[in-house]
Short mmCIF file of C-alpha atoms in Angstrom, two decimals:
data_model
loop_
_atom_site.label_atom_id
_atom_site.label_comp_id
_atom_site.label_asym_id
_atom_site.label_seq_id
_atom_site.Cartn_x
_atom_site.Cartn_y
_atom_site.Cartn_z
CA MET C 70 -36.40 -34.66 -140.85
CA PRO C 71 -35.75 -33.73 -137.23
CA SER C 72 -36.08 -36.32 -134.50
CA ILE C 73 -39.09 -35.48 -132.30
CA HIS C 74 -39.59 -37.06 -128.89
CA LEU C 75 -42.38 -36.47 -126.35
CA ARG C 76 -41.98 -37.50 -122.73
CA CYS C 77 -43.05 -36.66 -119.20
CA ALA C 78 -41.14 -33.80 -117.63
CA SER C 79 -39.08 -34.32 -114.52
CA PRO C 80 -37.67 -31.79 -112.06
CA ALA C 81 -34.34 -32.26 -113.89
CA ASP C 82 -35.95 -30.42 -116.84
CA ALA C 83 -36.47 -27.28 -114.77
CA ALA C 84 -33.46 -25.33 -116.08
CA PRO C 85 -34.23 -25.75 -119.80
CA ILE C 86 -37.90 -25.05 -119.09
CA CYS C 87 -36.90 -21.83 -117.35
CA ALA C 88 -34.77 -20.93 -120.37
CA ILE C 89 -37.84 -21.30 -122.62
CA TYR C 90 -40.16 -19.47 -120.23
CA HIS C 91 -37.96 -16.53 -119.20
CA PRO C 92 -38.19 -14.59 -122.52
CA TYR C 93 -41.98 -14.78 -122.30
CA VAL C 94 -41.86 -13.39 -118.75
CA ALA C 95 -39.32 -10.66 -119.53
CA ASN C 96 -40.53 -9.53 -122.93
CA THR C 97 -44.22 -10.34 -123.41
CA ALA C 98 -47.62 -10.07 -121.81
CA ILE C 99 -48.36 -13.68 -122.76
CA THR C 100 -47.74 -14.59 -119.12
CA PHE C 101 -48.67 -12.30 -116.26
CA GLU C 102 -45.62 -13.33 -114.25
CA GLU C 103 -43.31 -10.38 -113.84
CA GLU C 104 -40.20 -12.01 -112.33
CA ALA C 105 -38.11 -14.85 -113.72
CA VAL C 106 -38.90 -18.22 -112.17
CA THR C 107 -35.91 -19.87 -110.51
CA THR C 108 -34.86 -23.39 -111.40
CA PRO C 109 -35.78 -24.75 -107.92
CA ASP C 110 -39.21 -23.09 -108.13
CA MET C 111 -39.82 -24.57 -111.59
CA ALA C 112 -38.73 -28.00 -110.35
CA GLN C 113 -41.29 -27.67 -107.55
CA ARG C 114 -44.00 -26.66 -110.04
CA ILE C 115 -43.28 -29.77 -112.12
CA ALA C 116 -43.42 -31.96 -109.02
CA ASP C 117 -46.67 -30.30 -107.90
CA VAL C 118 -48.36 -30.95 -111.26
CA HIS C 119 -47.34 -34.61 -111.20
CA GLY C 120 -48.32 -34.80 -107.52
CA ALA C 121 -51.83 -33.67 -108.47
CA GLY C 122 -52.03 -36.59 -110.90
CA LEU C 123 -51.78 -34.37 -113.97
CA PRO C 124 -49.39 -34.44 -116.94
CA TRP C 125 -46.47 -32.16 -117.68
CA LEU C 126 -44.98 -33.05 -121.06
CA VAL C 127 -41.83 -31.90 -122.83
CA LEU C 128 -41.06 -31.98 -126.52
CA GLU C 129 -37.51 -32.61 -127.65
CA VAL C 130 -36.28 -31.91 -131.17
CA ASP C 131 -32.96 -33.53 -132.04
CA GLY C 132 -32.30 -33.92 -128.30
CA LYS C 133 -33.00 -30.26 -127.39
CA LEU C 134 -35.94 -29.36 -125.20
CA ALA C 135 -38.10 -27.29 -127.59
CA GLY C 136 -41.30 -26.86 -125.58
CA TYR C 137 -43.50 -27.98 -122.76
CA ALA C 138 -47.18 -28.30 -121.94
CA TYR C 139 -49.02 -29.14 -118.75
CA ALA C 140 -52.36 -28.97 -116.99
CA THR C 141 -53.38 -27.71 -113.57
CA ARG C 142 -56.66 -27.93 -111.72
CA TRP C 143 -59.13 -25.30 -112.90
CA ARG C 144 -60.44 -24.59 -109.39
CA VAL C 145 -60.00 -26.10 -105.94
CA ARG C 146 -63.63 -26.96 -105.14
CA PRO C 147 -64.37 -30.69 -105.57
CA ALA C 148 -67.05 -30.24 -108.24
CA TYR C 149 -64.39 -28.78 -110.57
CA ARG C 150 -62.17 -31.88 -110.35
CA HIS C 151 -62.90 -32.93 -113.96
CA SER C 152 -61.78 -29.60 -115.44
CA VAL C 153 -58.22 -28.40 -115.97
CA GLU C 154 -56.40 -25.37 -117.31
CA SER C 155 -53.78 -26.04 -119.96
CA THR C 156 -50.50 -24.27 -120.61
CA ILE C 157 -48.06 -24.55 -123.51
CA TYR C 158 -44.80 -22.77 -124.33
CA LEU C 159 -42.36 -23.30 -127.19
CA ASP C 160 -38.81 -22.09 -127.49
CA ALA C 161 -39.01 -19.18 -129.98
CA ALA C 162 -36.54 -21.00 -132.25
CA PHE C 163 -39.09 -23.81 -132.73
CA THR C 164 -42.29 -21.85 -133.41
CA GLY C 165 -44.07 -21.93 -136.76
CA ARG C 166 -43.25 -25.59 -137.49
CA GLY C 167 -46.42 -27.30 -136.27
CA LEU C 168 -44.70 -28.48 -133.09
CA GLY C 169 -47.25 -26.71 -130.90
CA ARG C 170 -50.01 -28.86 -132.39
CA VAL C 171 -47.97 -32.01 -131.78
CA LEU C 172 -47.22 -31.11 -128.17
CA TYR C 173 -50.67 -29.76 -127.31
CA GLY C 174 -52.33 -32.70 -129.06
CA ALA C 175 -50.31 -35.09 -126.92
CA LEU C 176 -51.35 -33.21 -123.78
CA LEU C 177 -55.02 -33.38 -124.78
CA ASP C 178 -54.71 -37.12 -125.47
CA GLU C 179 -53.14 -37.66 -122.06
CA LEU C 180 -55.86 -35.65 -120.33
CA GLY C 181 -58.53 -37.72 -122.09
CA LYS C 182 -56.86 -40.95 -120.93
CA ARG C 183 -57.07 -39.64 -117.36
CA GLY C 184 -60.82 -39.24 -117.61
CA LEU C 185 -60.91 -35.46 -117.51
CA HIS C 186 -63.89 -33.71 -119.08
CA MET C 187 -63.03 -30.06 -119.86
CA VAL C 188 -59.82 -28.25 -120.77
CA ILE C 189 -59.65 -24.47 -120.45
CA GLY C 190 -56.98 -22.36 -122.10
CA GLY C 191 -56.46 -18.76 -120.97
CA ILE C 192 -54.94 -16.42 -123.55
CA ALA C 193 -53.66 -12.89 -122.97
CA LEU C 194 -55.04 -10.88 -125.87
CA PRO C 195 -54.25 -10.10 -128.57
CA ASN C 196 -52.40 -13.30 -129.45
CA ASP C 197 -53.42 -14.56 -132.89
CA SER C 198 -51.02 -17.51 -132.90
CA SER C 199 -52.31 -18.90 -129.60
CA VAL C 200 -55.94 -18.34 -130.62
CA GLY C 201 -55.22 -20.12 -133.91
CA LEU C 202 -53.57 -23.05 -132.15
CA HIS C 203 -56.43 -23.50 -129.72
CA GLU C 204 -59.10 -23.26 -132.41
CA ALA C 205 -57.21 -25.66 -134.71
CA LEU C 206 -57.32 -28.18 -131.85
CA GLY C 207 -61.07 -27.84 -131.36
CA PHE C 208 -61.29 -25.22 -128.62
CA ARG C 209 -63.99 -22.56 -128.79
CA LYS C 210 -64.02 -19.15 -127.16
CA ALA C 211 -66.06 -19.16 -123.96
CA ALA C 212 -65.21 -15.85 -122.23
CA HIS C 213 -63.47 -12.52 -122.63
CA PHE C 214 -62.41 -10.39 -119.69
CA THR C 215 -61.26 -6.83 -120.32
CA GLU C 216 -58.31 -5.16 -118.64
CA VAL C 217 -57.76 -7.85 -115.99
CA GLY C 218 -53.96 -7.76 -116.10
CA LEU C 219 -51.47 -4.91 -115.94
CA LYS C 220 -48.00 -5.54 -117.36
CA PHE C 221 -45.48 -3.18 -118.93
CA GLY C 222 -47.74 -0.27 -117.99
CA ARG C 223 -50.70 -1.38 -120.07
CA TRP C 224 -53.98 -3.14 -119.35
CA ILE C 225 -54.40 -6.56 -120.94
CA ASP C 226 -57.51 -8.54 -121.80
CA VAL C 227 -57.75 -12.30 -121.27
CA GLY C 228 -59.89 -14.70 -123.24
CA TYR C 229 -60.76 -18.24 -122.27
CA TRP C 230 -61.16 -21.08 -124.75
CA GLU C 231 -62.65 -24.44 -123.79
CA ARG C 232 -62.64 -27.93 -125.21
CA LYS C 233 -64.56 -30.98 -124.06
CA LEU C 234 -62.53 -34.15 -124.12
#
């Protein structure tokens, strides 16, 4: 059995997080970013999430950073302060093992402890594995926007799934 460890991310995790994220940026439409994120920029993103009072978690398997999950504010207006958008990425070498459920479940638990009410997950479509993960964790589809992103010369739909905590 592998050793699994969940912990809060720190800016020192930026380089391995970039290593996980970059293939998604370069090779997929899962993220709408088009340029690789630098290590200093990722370190700042981690600090910004923590500075907003929100969690950014990492999952280590046998001492290797295998994935990360975090939440950001859904919108800036004060009435939205109890809603967040969630994000999760796994290193491709660690997918298909149930680790996404472990990591995402820990993020949802942490959000509940912080008194948040609604979690929203945006998914570039099609993406059966992400839809399956969200629905297995109790999310339900709330919206579908057509052709809202353009990456690799093709228009991409985005769906939003929501879960009350």
